[in-house]
Amino acid sequence: MYNIVFAIFLAITFYGCVSPKKNDGKIHVLATTGIIADILSNSLDSSFVVESLMGPGVDPHLYKASAKDVGLLSSADIIVYNGLHLEGKMTEILKKVGRHKLVIAVSDGIPESSLMSLGEGIHDPHIWFDISLYSKGLQHIYWTLNKHYPIQAKSSRDTYEKYQKKLHEMHAWTKQRIELIPAKQRILITAHDAFGYFGRAYGMQVVGLQGISTVAEFGIQDIMRLSALIKQYSIRSIFIESSVPKRSIESVMYNVQASGGSVGIGGQLFSDALDSKSKKAGTYLGMLEANVHTIVSSLK
Ligand SMILES: [Zn+2]
């Protein structure tokens, strides 16, 4: 980490930037995750160019900025990140870059009272799983851009408002779909605690094998705890996540099966990263829809 911070310091001090600034008259926005890049691409017009640091299937909890990323961070006009320590290993670098350019956190648009507390000022970072909450984060980004780039933000206004409408429709649709699962079966077991906001917003009890961050390893006690729960509530399906190795949730399945229980893998959910761009779950809305289909068809 020190080396990267030092590289940025050198770059800013001696060269102005690592990658040459693109003089195309556009505003270059660099988002940390693909989810953020997607909501911004869909909300802004062609006055902006939006790129993402992390690609499909990349776990943001574990992500460290590479030398190439340092160049991207230096040459972008604006950086947008999730915040709440989602990008836990990039905290220092984002702080440094923020001294020289506009760096905005999506989570700054969400009132603290709406965040899920994990105790002592720490909050669950997986805010994109409550669509109506996340739309507030997007509103915060748009308003901040409006302050710094009023002309370009104004020309994006229609695009932004249309996308906000789609988010609100998706929120209502998700609620309706989850209600198709009988109340007793609305238990979502996944690889890590990414779906807390989803559970709160759409009425599901959620349990993860690993905690809020994938940085912490899971142990045999976690497997036993989930296995007992699966048997107690006769849960039919549990879910792997695209950005977490599938062996974690498979070990729970094998443990339940070895002790005479029956549970299967309900499918793969996209939690902290999108699918590749050409796929249906390659966008935020597509990923939400794919998850809801997987959850409802496995638990109904
Ligand atoms: Zn996560």
Coordinates of N, CA, C and O in Angstrom, one line a residue, residues 10-120:
L10 N 4.4 10.7 -6.2 CA 5.4 11.1 -7.2 C 4.8 11.6 -8.4 O 5.1 12.6 -9.0
A11 N 3.7 10.8 -8.8 CA 3.0 11.2 -10.1 C 2.4 12.6 -10.0 O 2.6 13.4 -10.9
I12 N 1.8 12.8 -8.9 CA 1.1 14.1 -8.8 C 2.1 15.3 -8.7 O 2.0 16.3 -9.3
T13 N 3.2 15.0 -7.9 CA 4.2 16.0 -7.7 C 5.0 16.4 -8.9 O 5.2 17.5 -9.3
F14 N 5.4 15.3 -9.6 CA 6.4 15.6 -10.7 C 5.8 15.6 -12.1 O 6.3 16.2 -13.0
Y15 N 4.7 14.9 -12.3 CA 4.2 14.8 -13.7 C 2.8 15.3 -13.8 O 2.3 15.5 -14.9
G16 N 2.1 15.6 -12.7 CA 0.7 16.1 -12.8 C -0.2 14.9 -12.9 O -1.2 14.9 -12.2
C17 N 0.1 13.9 -13.6 CA -0.7 12.7 -13.6 C 0.1 11.6 -14.2 O 1.2 11.8 -14.8
V18 N -0.3 10.3 -13.9 CA 0.4 9.1 -14.5 C 0.0 8.9 -15.9 O 0.8 8.9 -16.8
S19 N -1.3 8.7 -16.1 CA -1.8 8.5 -17.5 C -2.1 9.9 -18.1 O -2.5 10.8 -17.4
P20 N -1.8 10.1 -19.4 CA -2.1 11.4 -19.9 C -3.6 11.7 -19.8 O -4.4 10.8 -20.0
K21 N -3.9 12.9 -19.5 CA -5.3 13.3 -19.4 C -5.9 13.3 -20.8 O -5.2 13.7 -21.8
K22 N -7.1 12.8 -21.0 CA -7.7 12.7 -22.3 C -8.3 14.1 -22.6 O -9.3 14.5 -21.9
N23 N -7.8 14.7 -23.6 CA -8.4 16.0 -24.0 C -9.5 15.9 -25.0 O -9.4 16.4 -26.1
D24 N -10.5 15.2 -24.6 CA -11.6 15.0 -25.6 C -12.8 15.9 -25.2 O -13.9 15.7 -25.7
G25 N -12.6 16.8 -24.3 CA -13.7 17.7 -23.9 C -14.8 17.1 -23.0 O -15.8 17.7 -22.7
K26 N -14.5 15.8 -22.6 CA -15.5 15.1 -21.8 C -15.1 15.0 -20.4 O -13.9 15.2 -20.1
I27 N -16.0 14.8 -19.5 CA -15.7 14.7 -18.1 C -15.5 13.2 -17.8 O -16.4 12.4 -18.0
H28 N -14.3 12.8 -17.3 CA -14.0 11.4 -17.1 C -14.3 11.0 -15.6 O -13.7 11.5 -14.7
V29 N -15.3 10.1 -15.5 CA -15.7 9.6 -14.2 C -15.1 8.2 -14.0 O -15.4 7.3 -14.8
L30 N -14.4 8.0 -12.9 CA -14.0 6.6 -12.6 C -14.7 6.1 -11.4 O -14.6 6.7 -10.3
A31 N -15.4 5.0 -11.6 CA -16.1 4.4 -10.4 C -15.3 3.2 -9.9 O -14.6 2.6 -10.7
T32 N -15.4 3.0 -8.6 CA -14.6 1.8 -8.1 C -15.2 0.5 -8.6 O -14.6 -0.3 -9.2
T33 N -16.5 0.3 -8.4 CA -17.2 -0.9 -8.8 C -18.0 -0.8 -10.1 O -18.4 0.3 -10.5
G34 N -18.2 -2.0 -10.7 CA -19.0 -2.0 -11.9 C -20.5 -1.6 -11.7 O -21.1 -1.0 -12.6
I35 N -21.0 -1.8 -10.5 CA -22.4 -1.4 -10.1 C -22.5 0.1 -10.2 O -23.4 0.6 -10.8
I36 N -21.5 0.8 -9.6 CA -21.5 2.2 -9.6 C -21.4 2.8 -11.0 O -22.1 3.7 -11.5
A37 N -20.4 2.2 -11.7 CA -20.2 2.6 -13.1 C -21.4 2.5 -13.9 O -21.8 3.3 -14.8
D38 N -22.2 1.4 -13.7 CA -23.4 1.1 -14.5 C -24.5 2.2 -14.2 O -25.1 2.7 -15.1
I39 N -24.7 2.4 -12.9 CA -25.8 3.4 -12.6 C -25.5 4.8 -13.1 O -26.3 5.5 -13.5
L40 N -24.2 5.1 -13.1 CA -23.8 6.4 -13.6 C -23.8 6.5 -15.2 O -24.3 7.5 -15.7
S41 N -23.4 5.4 -15.8 CA -23.5 5.4 -17.3 C -25.0 5.6 -17.7 O -25.3 6.2 -18.8
N42 N -25.9 5.0 -16.9 CA -27.3 5.1 -17.3 C -28.0 6.4 -16.9 O -29.1 6.6 -17.3
S43 N -27.3 7.2 -16.1 CA -27.9 8.4 -15.6 C -27.3 9.7 -16.3 O -27.8 10.7 -16.1
L44 N -26.1 9.5 -16.9 CA -25.4 10.7 -17.5 C -25.4 10.6 -19.0 O -25.4 9.5 -19.6
D45 N -25.4 11.7 -19.7 CA -25.4 11.7 -21.1 C -23.9 11.7 -21.6 O -23.0 11.5 -20.8
S46 N -23.7 11.9 -22.9 CA -22.4 11.7 -23.5 C -21.4 12.8 -23.2 O -20.3 12.8 -23.6
S47 N -21.8 13.8 -22.3 CA -20.8 14.7 -21.8 C -19.8 14.1 -20.9 O -18.8 14.6 -20.5
F48 N -20.2 12.9 -20.4 CA -19.4 12.2 -19.4 C -18.9 10.8 -20.0 O -19.7 10.2 -20.8
V49 N -17.8 10.4 -19.6 CA -17.3 9.1 -19.9 C -17.1 8.4 -18.6 O -16.4 8.9 -17.7
V50 N -17.8 7.2 -18.4 CA -17.7 6.5 -17.1 C -16.9 5.2 -17.3 O -17.2 4.4 -18.2
E51 N -16.0 5.0 -16.4 CA -15.2 3.7 -16.4 C -15.2 3.1 -15.0 O -15.5 3.8 -14.0
S52 N -14.9 1.9 -15.0 CA -14.9 1.2 -13.7 C -13.5 0.6 -13.4 O -12.9 0.1 -14.3
L53 N -13.1 0.6 -12.2 CA -11.8 0.0 -11.8 C -12.0 -1.5 -11.7 O -11.2 -2.3 -12.2
M54 N -13.0 -2.0 -11.1 CA -13.2 -3.4 -10.8 C -14.1 -4.0 -11.9 O -15.1 -3.5 -12.2
G55 N -13.7 -5.2 -12.4 CA -14.4 -5.8 -13.5 C -15.4 -6.8 -12.9 O -15.7 -6.9 -11.7
P56 N -16.1 -7.6 -13.8 CA -17.0 -8.6 -13.4 C -16.4 -9.6 -12.4 O -15.3 -10.0 -12.6
G57 N -17.2 -10.0 -11.4 CA -16.8 -11.0 -10.5 C -15.7 -10.6 -9.5 O -15.3 -11.5 -8.7
V58 N -15.3 -9.4 -9.5 CA -14.2 -9.0 -8.5 C -14.8 -8.6 -7.2 O -15.8 -7.9 -7.1
D59 N -14.2 -9.1 -6.1 CA -14.6 -8.9 -4.8 C -14.1 -7.5 -4.3 O -12.9 -7.4 -4.1
P60 N -15.0 -6.5 -4.0 CA -14.5 -5.2 -3.6 C -13.8 -5.2 -2.3 O -13.0 -4.3 -2.0
H61 N -14.2 -6.1 -1.4 CA -13.7 -6.1 0.0 C -12.2 -6.4 0.0 O -11.4 -6.0 0.8
L62 N -11.8 -7.2 -1.0 CA -10.4 -7.6 -1.1 C -9.5 -6.9 -2.1 O -8.3 -7.1 -2.2
Y63 N -10.2 -6.0 -2.9 CA -9.5 -5.4 -4.0 C -8.4 -4.4 -3.6 O -8.7 -3.5 -2.8
K64 N -7.3 -4.5 -4.2 CA -6.2 -3.6 -4.0 C -5.9 -2.9 -5.3 O -5.9 -3.5 -6.3
A65 N -5.6 -1.6 -5.2 CA -5.3 -0.8 -6.5 C -4.0 -1.3 -7.0 O -3.0 -1.4 -6.3
S66 N -4.0 -1.6 -8.4 CA -2.8 -2.0 -9.1 C -2.1 -0.7 -9.6 O -2.6 0.4 -9.5
A67 N -0.9 -0.9 -10.1 CA -0.1 0.2 -10.7 C -0.9 0.9 -11.8 O -1.0 2.1 -11.9
K68 N -1.6 0.1 -12.6 CA -2.5 0.6 -13.7 C -3.6 1.5 -13.1 O -4.0 2.5 -13.7
D69 N -4.2 1.0 -12.0 CA -5.3 1.7 -11.4 C -4.8 3.1 -10.9 O -5.6 4.1 -10.9
V70 N -3.6 3.2 -10.4 CA -3.0 4.4 -9.9 C -3.1 5.5 -11.1 O -3.5 6.6 -10.9
G71 N -2.7 5.0 -12.3 CA -2.8 5.9 -13.5 C -4.2 6.3 -13.8 O -4.5 7.5 -14.0
L72 N -5.2 5.3 -13.7 CA -6.6 5.7 -13.9 C -7.1 6.7 -12.9 O -7.8 7.6 -13.2
L73 N -6.7 6.4 -11.6 CA -7.2 7.3 -10.6 C -6.6 8.7 -10.8 O -7.3 9.7 -10.5
S74 N -5.4 8.8 -11.3 CA -4.8 10.1 -11.5 C -5.4 10.8 -12.7 O -5.5 12.1 -12.7
S75 N -5.7 10.1 -13.7 CA -6.2 10.8 -14.9 C -7.7 11.1 -15.0 O -8.1 11.9 -15.8
A76 N -8.4 10.5 -14.1 CA -9.9 10.8 -14.0 C -10.2 12.2 -13.5 O -9.4 12.7 -12.7
D77 N -11.3 12.7 -13.9 CA -11.7 14.1 -13.4 C -12.4 13.9 -12.0 O -12.3 14.7 -11.1
I78 N -13.2 12.8 -12.0 CA -14.0 12.6 -10.8 C -13.9 11.1 -10.4 O -13.9 10.2 -11.3
I79 N -13.9 10.8 -9.1 CA -13.9 9.4 -8.7 C -15.1 9.2 -7.8 O -15.4 10.0 -6.9
V80 N -15.9 8.1 -8.1 CA -17.0 7.8 -7.3 C -16.8 6.4 -6.7 O -16.5 5.5 -7.4
Y81 N -17.0 6.3 -5.4 CA -16.9 5.0 -4.7 C -18.0 4.8 -3.8 O -18.9 5.7 -3.6
N82 N -18.2 3.5 -3.3 CA -19.3 3.2 -2.5 C -19.2 3.8 -1.1 O -20.2 4.4 -0.6
G83 N -18.1 3.6 -0.4 CA -17.9 4.1 0.9 C -18.3 3.0 1.9 O -18.6 1.9 1.6
L84 N -18.4 3.4 3.2 CA -18.7 2.5 4.3 C -17.7 1.3 4.4 O -18.1 0.2 4.7
H85 N -16.5 1.6 3.9 CA -15.4 0.6 3.9 C -15.7 -0.6 3.0 O -15.1 -1.7 3.2
L86 N -16.5 -0.5 2.0 CA -16.7 -1.6 1.0 C -15.3 -1.8 0.4 O -14.8 -2.9 0.3
E87 N -14.7 -0.7 -0.1 CA -13.4 -0.7 -0.7 C -12.3 -0.6 0.4 O -11.6 0.4 0.5
G88 N -12.4 -1.6 1.3 CA -11.6 -1.5 2.6 C -10.1 -1.3 2.3 O -9.4 -0.7 3.1
K89 N -9.6 -1.9 1.2 CA -8.1 -1.8 1.0 C -7.7 -0.6 0.1 O -6.6 -0.5 -0.3
M90 N -8.7 0.2 -0.2 CA -8.4 1.4 -1.0 C -8.6 2.7 -0.2 O -8.5 3.8 -0.8
T91 N -8.9 2.6 1.1 CA -9.3 3.8 1.9 C -8.2 4.8 1.8 O -8.5 6.0 1.5
E92 N -7.0 4.5 2.0 CA -5.8 5.4 2.0 C -5.7 6.1 0.6 O -5.5 7.3 0.5
I93 N -5.7 5.3 -0.4 CA -5.5 5.8 -1.8 C -6.6 6.8 -2.1 O -6.3 7.9 -2.7
L94 N -7.8 6.5 -1.8 CA -9.0 7.4 -2.1 C -8.8 8.7 -1.3 O -9.1 9.8 -1.8
K95 N -8.4 8.6 -0.1 CA -8.2 9.8 0.7 C -7.1 10.7 0.1 O -7.3 11.9 0.0
K96 N -6.0 10.1 -0.4 CA -4.9 10.9 -1.0 C -5.4 11.6 -2.3 O -5.2 12.7 -2.5
V97 N -6.1 10.8 -3.1 CA -6.6 11.3 -4.4 C -7.6 12.4 -4.2 O -7.6 13.4 -4.9
G98 N -8.4 12.3 -3.1 CA -9.4 13.3 -2.8 C -8.8 14.7 -2.4 O -9.6 15.6 -2.4
R99 N -7.6 14.8 -2.2 CA -6.9 16.1 -1.9 C -6.8 16.9 -3.2 O -6.6 18.1 -3.1
H100 N -6.8 16.2 -4.3 CA -6.5 16.9 -5.6 C -7.7 16.9 -6.5 O -7.6 17.6 -7.6
K101 N -8.7 16.1 -6.3 CA -9.8 16.1 -7.2 C -11.1 15.7 -6.5 O -11.1 15.4 -5.3
L102 N -12.2 15.8 -7.2 CA -13.5 15.5 -6.7 C -13.7 14.0 -6.5 O -13.6 13.2 -7.4
V103 N -13.9 13.6 -5.2 CA -14.1 12.2 -4.9 C -15.4 12.1 -4.1 O -15.5 12.8 -3.1
I104 N -16.3 11.3 -4.7 CA -17.7 11.3 -4.0 C -18.0 9.9 -3.6 O -17.8 8.9 -4.4
A105 N -18.6 9.8 -2.4 CA -19.1 8.4 -1.9 C -20.6 8.4 -2.2 O -21.3 9.3 -1.8
V106 N -21.0 7.3 -2.8 CA -22.5 7.0 -2.9 C -23.2 7.1 -1.6 O -24.2 7.6 -1.4
S107 N -22.5 6.4 -0.6 CA -23.1 6.3 0.7 C -23.4 7.7 1.4 O -24.2 7.7 2.4
D108 N -22.7 8.7 1.0 CA -22.9 10.0 1.6 C -24.3 10.6 1.3 O -24.7 11.5 2.0
G109 N -25.0 10.0 0.4 CA -26.3 10.4 0.0 C -27.4 9.8 0.9 O -28.6 10.1 0.8
I110 N -27.0 8.9 1.7 CA -27.9 8.1 2.5 C -27.8 8.5 4.0 O -26.8 8.5 4.6
P111 N -29.0 9.0 4.6 CA -28.9 9.4 6.0 C -28.5 8.2 6.9 O -28.8 7.1 6.6
E112 N -27.7 8.6 7.9 CA -27.2 7.5 8.8 C -28.3 6.7 9.4 O -28.1 5.5 9.6
S113 N -29.4 7.3 9.7 CA -30.5 6.6 10.3 C -31.1 5.5 9.4 O -31.7 4.5 9.8
S114 N -30.8 5.5 8.1 CA -31.3 4.5 7.1 C -30.2 3.4 6.9 O -30.5 2.4 6.3
L115 N -29.0 3.6 7.4 CA -28.0 2.6 7.3 C -28.2 1.5 8.3 O -28.7 1.8 9.4
M116 N -27.7 0.3 8.0 CA -27.8 -0.8 8.9 C -26.5 -0.8 9.8 O -25.4 -0.9 9.2
S117 N -26.7 -0.6 11.1 CA -25.6 -0.5 12.0 C -25.0 -1.8 12.3 O -25.7 -2.8 12.5
L118 N -23.7 -1.9 12.4 CA -23.0 -3.1 12.8 C -22.3 -2.8 14.1 O -21.4 -3.5 14.6
G119 N -22.6 -1.7 14.7 CA -22.1 -1.3 16.0 C -20.9 -0.3 15.9 O -20.2 -0.4 14.9
E120 N -20.7 0.5 16.9 CA -19.6 1.5 17.0 C -19.3 2.3 15.7 O -18.2 2.3 15.2

